[in-house]
Amino acid sequence: MKKIAFLFPGQGSQYPGMGNDFFNAFPIAKETYQQADEILGVCLSKIVFEGPVETLTQTKNSQTAIFVTSIAILRTLQQQFPEIQPALCSGLSLGEYTALCASNRLDFESTLLLVRERARLMNEACEKTPGTMAAVLGLDAQGIQSAVKGLEGVWVANYNASGQTVISGTKEGIDAAAAILKERGAKRVLPLTVHGAFHSGLMQSAQEGLAPSIENAPIQESRIAFVMNVPGGLVKTLPEIKRNLICQVTQSVCWEQGIEAMKAFGIDLYLEIGCGKTLAGLNKKIGTPSPTFSIDKTADLDELARHLELLTKV
């Protein structure tokens, strides 16, 4: 088997009903949701499958919901395709915690409880200090950095792909930044439907509150490579991993830089595991030479089998 990277989506990819077909078709997926319900002491699966969307979108629910759904799909994939083993794992923002679990650095229960704490603290920060985010299209990262430099209440949150960067901050700050960015040549500045200003200084209280939980988490060594959002490349030591998980709450997600590191690592196939196909879309924009395959529905498993058959013949 060639070098495969497992990629996991972040907050914003959620939708009511995600993972439901896996729950109904595969006992291992059903057991994953039931295990999560028992650990959390709430019926998370009901929120995942039935919504409503307003409840699922709340940070305190969406983060745990996306994590559990991603693991349910991952476990199904590993059961159906035991020959598939990742050479590398990574995830976008929240997805980094799923990658932590998928790379055998942290067990499911410990990761779920850590995600719940992260979600709770970030939810509190959103309520305490309201903020928003916006995607900037058609202007390079350097131009965006220059435009927002010195603006109060504005940070660059995500370097997703060339021509697609996300800014985060107060509503007033984002409005001011949007006007300047359009003057500088941005094609569009699109407001995002999010609960708060993630990956910005407005999340400082969440970062400080989460730090002790990360420091005490029983994270272990693994042979599987790990690419992290901070600093946007391969990370090997446990102190670095913990430090980057903490910093990620307020610092920029360097996703494009991470994908470039995966390209240099020699990845032959990217598997996006979880809800949506956002990461596959970003890989297309970034221009990865190797294919990306998204596993969001049970039907994707059949398509993956055909794809792998062709890949092994190359």
GROMACS .gro file of C-alpha atoms in nm:
model
  314
    1MET     CA    1   0.000   0.000   0.000
    2LYS     CA    2   0.125   0.346  -0.090
    3LYS     CA    3   0.156   0.635   0.156
    4ILE     CA    4  -0.190   0.739   0.273
    5ALA     CA    5  -0.285   1.047   0.476
    6PHE     CA    6  -0.599   1.051   0.691
    7LEU     CA    7  -0.753   1.400   0.703
    8PHE     CA    8  -1.031   1.503   0.940
    9PRO     CA    9  -1.273   1.799   0.907
   10GLY     CA   10  -1.327   2.078   1.156
   11GLN     CA   11  -1.614   2.281   1.293
   12GLY     CA   12  -1.850   2.411   1.026
   13SER     CA   13  -1.869   2.079   0.839
   14GLN     CA   14  -2.156   1.951   1.054
   15TYR     CA   15  -2.510   1.888   0.927
   16PRO     CA   16  -2.810   1.710   1.084
   17GLY     CA   17  -2.812   1.343   0.987
   18MET     CA   18  -2.438   1.311   0.932
   19GLY     CA   19  -2.317   0.957   0.991
   20ASN     CA   20  -2.672   0.821   1.016
   21ASP     CA   21  -2.628   0.576   0.729
   22PHE     CA   22  -2.313   0.437   0.894
   23PHE     CA   23  -2.505   0.408   1.224
   24ASN     CA   24  -2.777   0.203   1.053
   25ALA     CA   25  -2.550  -0.010   0.834
   26PHE     CA   26  -2.251  -0.094   1.053
   27PRO     CA   27  -2.264  -0.213   1.417
   28ILE     CA   28  -1.919  -0.066   1.488
   29ALA     CA   29  -2.042   0.282   1.394
   30LYS     CA   30  -2.355   0.239   1.606
   31GLU     CA   31  -2.142   0.125   1.900
   32THR     CA   32  -1.924   0.437   1.862
   33TYR     CA   33  -2.223   0.671   1.899
   34GLN     CA   34  -2.359   0.466   2.189
   35GLN     CA   35  -2.018   0.472   2.360
   36ALA     CA   36  -2.003   0.850   2.320
   37ASP     CA   37  -2.356   0.893   2.463
   38GLU     CA   38  -2.255   0.687   2.766
   39ILE     CA   39  -1.928   0.874   2.823
   40LEU     CA   40  -2.088   1.217   2.787
   41GLY     CA   41  -2.402   1.130   2.979
   42VAL     CA   42  -2.620   1.293   2.712
   43CYS     CA   43  -2.783   1.166   2.395
   44LEU     CA   44  -2.542   1.330   2.152
   45SER     CA   45  -2.651   1.092   1.875
   46LYS     CA   46  -3.003   1.238   1.884
   47ILE     CA   47  -2.863   1.589   1.825
   48VAL     CA   48  -2.639   1.456   1.546
   49PHE     CA   49  -2.912   1.272   1.360
   50GLU     CA   50  -3.214   1.493   1.429
   51GLY     CA   51  -3.079   1.840   1.498
   52PRO     CA   52  -3.226   2.094   1.486
   53VAL     CA   53  -2.948   2.266   1.299
   54GLU     CA   54  -2.941   2.557   1.548
   55THR     CA   55  -2.867   2.315   1.834
   56LEU     CA   56  -2.611   2.115   1.638
   57THR     CA   57  -2.430   2.433   1.528
   58GLN     CA   58  -2.369   2.545   1.886
   59THR     CA   59  -1.997   2.509   1.957
   60LYS     CA   60  -2.058   2.296   2.266
   61ASN     CA   61  -2.243   2.041   2.048
   62SER     CA   62  -2.084   2.066   1.704
   63GLN     CA   63  -1.729   1.986   1.814
   64THR     CA   64  -1.816   1.664   1.995
   65ALA     CA   65  -2.062   1.569   1.720
   66ILE     CA   66  -1.806   1.607   1.442
   67PHE     CA   67  -1.540   1.420   1.639
   68VAL     CA   68  -1.768   1.123   1.717
   69THR     CA   69  -1.899   1.106   1.360
   70SER     CA   70  -1.546   1.111   1.219
   71ILE     CA   71  -1.437   0.829   1.453
   72ALA     CA   72  -1.749   0.623   1.370
   73ILE     CA   73  -1.669   0.650   0.999
   74LEU     CA   74  -1.298   0.586   1.063
   75ARG     CA   75  -1.368   0.269   1.261
   76THR     CA   76  -1.600   0.146   0.986
   77LEU     CA   77  -1.334   0.216   0.724
   78GLN     CA   78  -1.069   0.030   0.922
   79GLN     CA   79  -1.300  -0.267   0.970
   80GLN     CA   80  -1.396  -0.286   0.603
   81PHE     CA   81  -1.045  -0.212   0.473
   82PRO     CA   82  -0.800  -0.351   0.732
   83GLU     CA   83  -0.518  -0.320   0.481
   84ILE     CA   84  -0.548   0.060   0.484
   85GLN     CA   85  -0.304   0.207   0.733
   86PRO     CA   86  -0.221   0.578   0.753
   87ALA     CA   87   0.136   0.695   0.710
   88LEU     CA   88   0.023   1.035   0.835
   89CYS     CA   89  -0.274   1.196   1.011
   90SER     CA   90  -0.389   1.556   1.023
   91GLY     CA   91  -0.704   1.758   1.079
   92LEU     CA   92  -0.839   2.108   1.034
   93SER     CA   93  -0.871   2.285   1.370
   94LEU     CA   94  -1.103   2.055   1.569
   95GLY     CA   95  -1.007   1.777   1.327
   96GLU     CA   96  -0.660   1.783   1.477
   97TYR     CA   97  -0.803   1.608   1.784
   98THR     CA   98  -0.954   1.337   1.565
   99ALA     CA   99  -0.612   1.296   1.403
  100LEU     CA  100  -0.461   1.266   1.751
  101CYS     CA  101  -0.695   0.975   1.823
  102ALA     CA  102  -0.664   0.818   1.476
  103SER     CA  103  -0.285   0.813   1.503
  104ASN     CA  104  -0.312   0.618   1.831
  105ARG     CA  105  -0.168   0.903   2.035
  106LEU     CA  106  -0.479   0.932   2.255
  107ASP     CA  107  -0.763   0.686   2.319
  108PHE     CA  108  -1.122   0.758   2.218
  109GLU     CA  109  -1.261   0.836   2.564
  110SER     CA  110  -0.974   1.067   2.661
  111THR     CA  111  -0.999   1.251   2.330
  112LEU     CA  112  -1.377   1.287   2.354
  113LEU     CA  113  -1.353   1.435   2.703
  114LEU     CA  114  -1.079   1.671   2.586
  115VAL     CA  115  -1.292   1.780   2.289
  116ARG     CA  116  -1.589   1.835   2.520
  117GLU     CA  117  -1.379   2.060   2.744
  118ARG     CA  118  -1.245   2.251   2.443
  119ALA     CA  119  -1.599   2.294   2.311
  120ARG     CA  120  -1.730   2.411   2.648
  121LEU     CA  121  -1.455   2.668   2.694
  122MET     CA  122  -1.479   2.798   2.338
  123ASN     CA  123  -1.857   2.818   2.371
  124GLU     CA  124  -1.816   3.026   2.688
  125ALA     CA  125  -1.566   3.252   2.512
  126CYS     CA  126  -1.812   3.302   2.225
  127GLU     CA  127  -2.085   3.402   2.469
  128LYS     CA  128  -1.855   3.624   2.673
  129THR     CA  129  -1.692   3.805   2.381
  130PRO     CA  130  -1.908   3.789   2.066
  131GLY     CA  131  -1.721   3.780   1.738
  132THR     CA  132  -1.741   3.655   1.382
  133MET     CA  133  -1.535   3.533   1.087
  134ALA     CA  134  -1.517   3.600   0.714
  135ALA     CA  135  -1.357   3.428   0.415
  136VAL     CA  136  -1.144   3.652   0.193
  137LEU     CA  137  -1.136   3.547  -0.171
  138GLY     CA  138  -0.904   3.662  -0.446
  139LEU     CA  139  -0.628   3.822  -0.239
  140ASP     CA  140  -0.305   3.652  -0.135
  141ALA     CA  141  -0.215   3.594   0.226
  142GLN     CA  142   0.055   3.860   0.229
  143GLY     CA  143  -0.190   4.119   0.100
  144ILE     CA  144  -0.442   4.024   0.368
  145GLN     CA  145  -0.182   4.040   0.643
  146SER     CA  146  -0.081   4.387   0.528
  147ALA     CA  147  -0.442   4.506   0.508
  148VAL     CA  148  -0.543   4.398   0.858
  149LYS     CA  149  -0.217   4.489   1.028
  150GLY     CA  150  -0.284   4.743   1.299
  151LEU     CA  151  -0.663   4.698   1.290
  152GLU     CA  152  -0.808   4.648   1.635
  153GLY     CA  153  -0.995   4.324   1.692
  154VAL     CA  154  -0.891   4.146   1.369
  155TRP     CA  155  -0.672   3.837   1.321
  156VAL     CA  156  -0.592   3.602   1.032
  157ALA     CA  157  -0.754   3.275   1.142
  158ASN     CA  158  -0.704   3.028   0.856
  159TYR     CA  159  -0.462   2.997   0.567
  160ASN     CA  160  -0.678   2.743   0.385
  161ALA     CA  161  -0.554   2.765   0.027
  162SER     CA  162  -0.418   3.014  -0.221
  163GLY     CA  163  -0.682   3.282  -0.264
  164GLN     CA  164  -0.887   3.158   0.034
  165THR     CA  165  -0.795   3.297   0.373
  166VAL     CA  166  -1.023   3.347   0.674
  167ILE     CA  167  -1.014   3.643   0.911
  168SER     CA  168  -1.158   3.647   1.262
  169GLY     CA  169  -1.245   3.907   1.524
  170THR     CA  170  -1.506   4.148   1.650
  171LYS     CA  171  -1.794   4.239   1.418
  172GLU     CA  172  -1.675   4.598   1.402
  173GLY     CA  173  -1.321   4.485   1.325
  174ILE     CA  174  -1.431   4.245   1.050
  175ASP     CA  175  -1.652   4.515   0.891
  176ALA     CA  176  -1.359   4.759   0.888
  177ALA     CA  177  -1.126   4.494   0.749
  178ALA     CA  178  -1.374   4.400   0.474
  179ALA     CA  179  -1.382   4.756   0.345
  180ILE     CA  180  -1.002   4.780   0.335
  181LEU     CA  181  -0.961   4.435   0.180
  182LYS     CA  182  -1.199   4.520  -0.104
  183GLU     CA  183  -1.003   4.838  -0.169
  184ARG     CA  184  -0.685   4.628  -0.183
  185GLY     CA  185  -0.829   4.396  -0.449
  186ALA     CA  186  -1.018   4.120  -0.269
  187LYS     CA  187  -1.290   3.981  -0.494
  188ARG     CA  188  -1.523   3.898  -0.207
  189VAL     CA  189  -1.529   3.904   0.173
  190LEU     CA  190  -1.791   3.649   0.277
  191PRO     CA  191  -1.930   3.645   0.633
  192LEU     CA  192  -1.929   3.294   0.779
  193THR     CA  193  -2.212   3.144   0.982
  194VAL     CA  194  -2.013   3.067   1.294
  195HIS     CA  195  -2.070   3.090   1.668
  196GLY     CA  196  -1.772   3.314   1.736
  197ALA     CA  197  -1.427   3.444   1.645
  198PHE     CA  198  -1.226   3.123   1.643
  199HIS     CA  199  -0.846   3.127   1.617
  200SER     CA  200  -0.827   3.485   1.737
  201GLY     CA  201  -0.732   3.675   2.049
  202LEU     CA  202  -1.098   3.665   2.154
  203MET     CA  203  -1.044   3.296   2.240
  204GLN     CA  204  -0.770   3.373   2.495
  205SER     CA  205  -0.983   3.270   2.793
  206ALA     CA  206  -1.059   2.935   2.625
  207GLN     CA  207  -0.690   2.876   2.555
  208GLU     CA  208  -0.593   2.946   2.915
  209GLY     CA  209  -0.872   2.726   3.049
  210LEU     CA  210  -0.788   2.436   2.816
  211ALA     CA  211  -0.413   2.436   2.879
  212PRO     CA  212  -0.418   2.225   3.201
  213SER     CA  213  -0.638   1.957   3.039
  214ILE     CA  214  -0.401   1.926   2.744
  215GLU     CA  215  -0.094   1.920   2.966
  216ASN     CA  216  -0.248   1.637   3.172
  217ALA     CA  217  -0.380   1.438   2.873
  218PRO     CA  218  -0.214   1.092   2.841
  219ILE     CA  219  -0.084   1.158   2.488
  220GLN     CA  220   0.160   0.891   2.369
  221GLU     CA  221   0.425   0.848   2.101
  222SER     CA  222   0.325   0.702   1.765
  223ARG     CA  223   0.496   0.585   1.449
  224ILE     CA  224   0.230   0.758   1.241
  225ALA     CA  225   0.343   1.102   1.122
  226PHE     CA  226   0.147   1.400   1.252
  227VAL     CA  227   0.107   1.731   1.069
  228MET     CA  228  -0.032   2.011   1.287
  229ASN     CA  229  -0.206   2.342   1.213
  230VAL     CA  230   0.051   2.517   1.429
  231PRO     CA  231   0.316   2.544   1.292
  232GLY     CA  232   0.182   2.403   0.963
  233GLY     CA  233   0.418   2.107   0.936
  234LEU     CA  234   0.535   1.779   1.084
  235VAL     CA  235   0.554   1.768   1.463
  236LYS     CA  236   0.727   1.483   1.646
  237THR     CA  237   0.776   1.538   2.019
  238LEU     CA  238   0.504   1.521   2.284
  239PRO     CA  239   0.592   1.863   2.435
  240GLU     CA  240   0.557   2.019   2.088
  241ILE     CA  241   0.225   1.847   2.026
  242LYS     CA  242   0.079   1.968   2.356
  243ARG     CA  243   0.212   2.320   2.310
  244ASN     CA  244   0.070   2.342   1.957
  245LEU     CA  245  -0.272   2.212   2.066
  246ILE     CA  246  -0.286   2.488   2.325
  247CYS     CA  247  -0.166   2.761   2.088
  248GLN     CA  248  -0.405   2.651   1.814
  249VAL     CA  249  -0.703   2.794   2.004
  250THR     CA  250  -0.591   3.154   1.939
  251GLN     CA  251  -0.337   3.119   1.656
  252SER     CA  252  -0.376   3.081   1.281
  253VAL     CA  253  -0.454   2.745   1.122
  254CYS     CA  254  -0.179   2.694   0.863
  255TRP     CA  255  -0.365   2.434   0.658
  256GLU     CA  256  -0.212   2.507   0.317
  257GLN     CA  257   0.136   2.496   0.467
  258GLY     CA  258   0.050   2.161   0.627
  259ILE     CA  259  -0.063   2.016   0.295
  260GLU     CA  260   0.263   2.133   0.137
  261ALA     CA  261   0.446   1.941   0.412
  262MET     CA  262   0.241   1.631   0.327
  263LYS     CA  263   0.330   1.667  -0.040
  264ALA     CA  264   0.698   1.680   0.057
  265PHE     CA  265   0.642   1.372   0.276
  266GLY     CA  266   0.537   1.184  -0.038
  267ILE     CA  267   0.167   1.119   0.023
  268ASP     CA  268   0.011   0.915  -0.259
  269LEU     CA  269  -0.353   0.931  -0.146
  270TYR     CA  270  -0.549   1.161   0.087
  271LEU     CA  271  -0.857   1.021   0.262
  272GLU     CA  272  -1.092   1.282   0.406
  273ILE     CA  273  -1.283   1.098   0.678
  274GLY     CA  274  -1.595   1.255   0.826
  275CYS     CA  275  -1.875   1.493   0.733
  276GLY     CA  276  -1.854   1.698   0.415
  277LYS     CA  277  -1.595   1.736   0.142
  278THR     CA  278  -1.435   2.066   0.240
  279LEU     CA  279  -1.081   1.930   0.265
  280ALA     CA  280  -1.100   1.767  -0.076
  281GLY     CA  281  -1.203   2.104  -0.217
  282LEU     CA  282  -0.909   2.276  -0.049
  283ASN     CA  283  -0.667   2.015  -0.182
  284LYS     CA  284  -0.794   2.088  -0.531
  285LYS     CA  285  -0.732   2.460  -0.480
  286ILE     CA  286  -0.386   2.393  -0.336
  287GLY     CA  287  -0.304   2.169  -0.630
  288THR     CA  288  -0.206   1.841  -0.467
  289PRO     CA  289  -0.074   1.600  -0.733
  290SER     CA  290  -0.211   1.297  -0.547
  291PRO     CA  291  -0.586   1.224  -0.538
  292THR     CA  292  -0.814   1.306  -0.244
  293PHE     CA  293  -1.108   1.083  -0.161
  294SER     CA  294  -1.387   1.186   0.079
  295ILE     CA  295  -1.574   0.932   0.292
  296ASP     CA  296  -1.895   1.095   0.409
  297LYS     CA  297  -2.157   0.835   0.311
  298THR     CA  298  -2.163   0.455   0.310
  299ALA     CA  299  -2.177   0.460  -0.070
  300ASP     CA  300  -1.830   0.619  -0.065
  301LEU     CA  301  -1.688   0.289   0.064
  302ASP     CA  302  -1.781   0.112  -0.259
  303GLU     CA  303  -1.629   0.390  -0.463
  304LEU     CA  304  -1.315   0.376  -0.247
  305ALA     CA  305  -1.280   0.001  -0.313
  306ARG     CA  306  -1.284   0.066  -0.688
  307HIS     CA  307  -1.040   0.352  -0.649
  308LEU     CA  308  -0.796   0.146  -0.443
  309GLU     CA  309  -0.807  -0.133  -0.699
  310LEU     CA  310  -0.702   0.112  -0.967
  311LEU     CA  311  -0.440   0.272  -0.742
  312THR     CA  312  -0.267  -0.057  -0.667
  313LYS     CA  313  -0.231  -0.123  -1.039
  314VAL     CA  314  -0.045   0.204  -1.096
   0.00000   0.00000   0.00000
